[in-house]
Amino acid sequence: MKVAVIGTGYVGLTTGVCLAFLGHEVHCLDVDERKVAELKAGRVPIFEPNLVELMESVGGRLQFTSAYAEAIPEAEIVFIAVGTPSQADGQPDLKYLRSASESLGIHLKAPFTVVVNKSTVPIGSGNWVEALIRESQKAHGRHSEFAVASNPEFLREGSAIADSLYPDRIVVGADSGRALEMLYSLYRPVIDQSFAAPAFCPRQEGFASVALVSTDLASAELIKYAANAFLATKISFINEIGLLAGRVGADIQHIARGIGLDSRIGSRFLNAGLGWGGSCFAKDTAALSATAKEYGLGMEIVEATRRVNFNMRERVIERLLDTLKIIKGRKIAVLGLAFKPNTDDLRDAPAIDIIRRLKDRGVIVTAHDPVAMERFRHEHADLAGMLVDSSVEAIQDSDAVVLATEWHEYREMDWGALAGTVKQKNLLDTRWALDGEAMRRAGWNLLRLP
Ligand SMILES: NC(=O)c1ccc[n+]([C@@H]2O[C@H](COP(=O)([O-])OP(=O)(O)OC[C@H]3O[C@@H](n4cnc5c(N)ncnc54)[C@H](O)[C@@H]3O)[C@@H](O)[C@H]2O)c1
């Protein structure tokens, strides 16, 4: 099918590349001309494992452009995958969605187009996008048939390709049967798992089909928010139990295993520690609460989940104060900047929050990340002076090390040798990434969260 994807960020680019890989003809469109120039030159502006390889494998089926006139008129299906960042009141900022919809009104031309919201958008956005397109069509003397659908995205940065090719489910919501039919056709190779798996991203044995949830627009929109809120709640729940476990002398790792083996609970997203960050959980839980407020409802569990999560960042400072007593003027190394390993995404990364809190308290911070330092320099220029070229350099002469993101490289370091390079052997492993016994044998005072 002929497809256009508006927005070539983490979601749009992955979607475009994967659809081209499945055999569709895809135009990826972005208003950021620098990004488009990079992509045209075969370079991927984000860090996502295997995305370059998959992009190289699809050849001419994938085109990049910054011109709506080039990507949209021929497309049978148009995905909107623009950003929907949080505003101060928790509501997502929909200016990119508005702008994309208005441009669609000018350029839609095919006999029938399905416009698909893949961005995470508040309930009712499907109707809103439809109205914006119609208004824009009217203003520009245009008319063509279209229907709006919702197809929320569940991929995780760092494993975006596997999540797109082998998802747990596909959710499509629309009030038009024709739109739903076209989306089934588009996703048929994924639903039936009928494509040849790429060598670098093999299919798990026995994985033969993908569940399809087809529903109305509002339900599809709410499924996305509910899924993220539930995952965020699991993490905050185990952290809250972890706080009590610390007081009563219980082991949170054993507790997580002990409850996670209950199939009704499940063991994933029960990792105690620094808590969640990233571009989605904070934004989407805030949006869910803000929407509920519009209807006179309080999202009490979601609000508590947020509070518990953000308190974990202050807890890092508390642990350092407990241990060092005075942190002003001390040297503290922060390892890991990205909000999780295998991505360079710094949006709502806990490490950055921690660095700012340390800086405000007069700490001399050194920081390192295996892949996100270039982005950090660009997005947090005021903190760029803290960056050093290697983790070894960051740690040297420090009074404490905070492991904020559990990159493989940090797990594998020679912590025994590093113990000889620091001023004080305090190591706060906020992600439970290191072997406690081995660290203690190497002489480290190993601290953990919560
Ligand atoms: N990143 C994730 O892991 C993830 C996962 C699931 C859902 N989502 C949702 O998907 C959406 C996109 O997220 P992202 O992380 O890919 O964002 P992103 O910021 O990485 O990318 C958005 C892109 O849209 C482009 N854009 C903005 N306005 C445009 C316009 N009018 N026309 C064309 N391009 C335009 C921007 O230049 C940017 O390149 C968000 O709603 C997000 O909540 C993200």
XYZ file of N, CA and C and ligand atoms in Angstrom, residues 5-13 29-32 35 46 68 80-85 95-101 103 118-121 152-157 224 228 279-280 283-284 339-340 345 347, ligand 1:
194
model
N 4.063 8.827 6.480
C 4.211 8.942 7.932
C 4.659 10.367 8.237
N 3.856 11.087 9.011
C 4.180 12.482 9.343
C 4.911 12.508 10.681
N 6.157 12.998 10.661
C 6.991 12.997 11.869
C 7.952 11.829 11.805
N 9.249 12.134 11.775
C 10.236 11.036 11.692
C 11.059 10.980 12.976
N 10.357 11.006 14.122
C 11.044 10.833 15.406
C 11.169 9.349 15.715
N 11.251 9.036 16.996
C 11.451 7.645 17.423
C 10.329 6.758 16.893
N 9.099 7.255 16.930
C 7.965 6.435 16.506
C 7.788 6.474 14.986
N 7.764 7.682 14.413
C 7.488 7.807 12.979
C 8.541 7.109 12.127
N 9.786 7.283 12.491
C 10.847 6.682 11.673
C 10.792 5.156 11.760
N 7.796 11.947 6.288
C 7.740 13.395 6.124
C 8.055 14.075 7.451
N 8.914 15.082 7.416
C 9.170 15.842 8.641
C 9.392 17.303 8.274
N 8.934 18.205 9.159
C 9.147 19.635 8.902
C 10.584 20.049 9.257
N 11.292 19.181 9.975
C 12.673 19.463 10.356
C 13.578 19.089 9.165
N 16.791 17.100 9.734
C 16.550 15.672 9.953
C 16.356 14.951 8.614
N 18.683 9.353 15.311
C 18.493 8.882 16.689
C 19.282 7.591 16.871
N 4.774 18.249 2.097
C 3.495 17.539 2.151
C 3.015 17.187 0.743
N -0.039 9.921 11.529
C 0.467 11.120 12.207
C 1.255 10.644 13.417
N 2.553 10.966 13.431
C 3.427 10.522 14.536
C 4.254 11.695 15.033
N 3.593 12.835 15.191
C 4.300 14.030 15.682
C 4.326 14.006 17.213
N 5.168 14.828 17.808
C 5.278 14.865 19.264
C 4.044 15.489 19.899
N 3.744 15.051 21.135
C 2.631 15.637 21.901
C 3.134 15.923 23.321
N 4.110 16.833 23.458
C 4.739 17.053 24.772
C 3.784 17.671 25.787
N -0.068 21.391 19.361
C 0.164 22.305 18.231
C 0.734 21.579 17.001
N 1.519 20.539 17.237
C 2.076 19.817 16.073
C 0.976 19.003 15.380
N 0.069 18.469 16.211
C -1.040 17.688 15.662
C -1.957 18.607 14.853
N -2.193 19.789 15.380
C -3.035 20.764 14.674
C -2.405 21.126 13.327
N -1.115 21.436 13.378
C -0.439 21.867 12.163
C -0.438 20.752 11.102
N -0.171 19.508 11.559
C -0.179 18.382 10.606
C -1.576 18.204 10.008
N -2.616 18.327 10.845
C -3.993 18.133 10.355
C -4.356 19.210 9.331
N -2.324 20.870 7.433
C -1.602 20.600 6.173
C -2.277 19.473 5.408
N -1.160 8.051 15.331
C -0.263 7.140 16.037
C 0.358 7.863 17.233
N 0.373 9.180 17.154
C 0.801 9.954 18.318
C -0.125 9.610 19.479
N 0.419 9.719 20.699
C -0.428 9.517 21.874
C -1.194 10.814 22.114
N -2.507 10.737 21.984
C -3.313 11.964 21.993
C -4.492 11.817 22.934
N -2.733 3.389 18.414
C -1.708 3.760 19.389
C -0.456 2.899 19.266
N 0.646 3.507 19.630
C 1.940 2.836 19.486
C 2.420 2.358 20.851
N 2.919 1.123 20.895
C 3.387 0.577 22.177
C 4.879 0.244 22.158
N 5.597 0.658 21.106
C 7.017 0.265 21.029
C 7.810 0.875 22.172
N 8.903 0.211 22.519
C 9.830 0.732 23.528
C 11.103 1.148 22.821
N 11.587 2.329 23.126
C 12.878 2.726 22.568
C 13.915 1.707 23.032
N -4.242 3.344 25.173
C -2.835 3.752 25.255
C -2.524 4.386 26.613
N -0.020 2.738 29.676
C 1.147 3.409 30.252
C 0.953 3.682 31.745
N 10.025 9.815 27.563
C 9.141 10.787 26.934
C 7.671 10.482 27.165
N 7.347 9.280 27.665
C 5.934 8.879 27.653
C 5.262 8.843 29.022
N 4.432 12.235 30.782
C 3.520 12.993 29.927
C 2.135 12.330 29.875
N 2.115 11.022 29.735
C 0.830 10.351 29.537
C 0.043 10.220 30.837
N 17.368 7.992 29.519
C 16.416 7.557 30.539
C 16.425 6.046 30.720
N 16.990 5.334 29.760
C 17.212 3.896 29.924
C 18.300 3.475 28.940
N 17.621 8.961 24.109
C 16.525 9.857 24.460
C 16.727 10.389 25.884
N 14.567 12.771 27.249
C 13.349 13.410 27.744
C 12.969 12.817 29.107
N 9.084 7.602 21.846
C 8.385 6.559 22.257
O 8.928 5.601 22.809
C 6.888 6.508 22.044
C 6.215 5.299 22.212
C 4.844 5.265 22.010
C 4.162 6.417 21.631
N 4.848 7.583 21.478
C 4.101 8.772 21.042
O 4.370 8.998 19.663
C 4.415 10.413 19.380
C 5.750 10.767 18.748
O 6.781 10.519 19.685
P 8.311 10.555 19.286
O 9.076 10.100 20.484
O 8.517 9.836 17.990
O 8.508 12.137 19.064
P 9.745 12.911 18.401
O 9.764 14.234 19.047
O 10.957 12.043 18.432
O 9.334 13.079 16.865
C 8.309 13.919 16.413
C 8.691 14.431 15.034
O 7.584 15.118 14.458
C 8.078 16.196 13.672
N 6.980 17.146 13.434
C 6.418 18.029 14.302
N 5.433 18.708 13.710
C 5.353 18.265 12.428
C 4.507 18.571 11.332
N 3.538 19.471 11.437
N 4.714 17.926 10.173
C 5.691 16.999 10.059
N 6.513 16.663 11.059
C 6.345 17.279 12.241
C 9.218 16.737 14.513
O 10.098 17.521 13.742
C 9.838 15.441 15.036
O 10.872 14.980 14.175
C 4.135 11.101 20.715
O 2.773 11.393 20.812
C 4.526 10.057 21.733
O 3.836 10.202 22.957
C 6.187 7.643 21.653
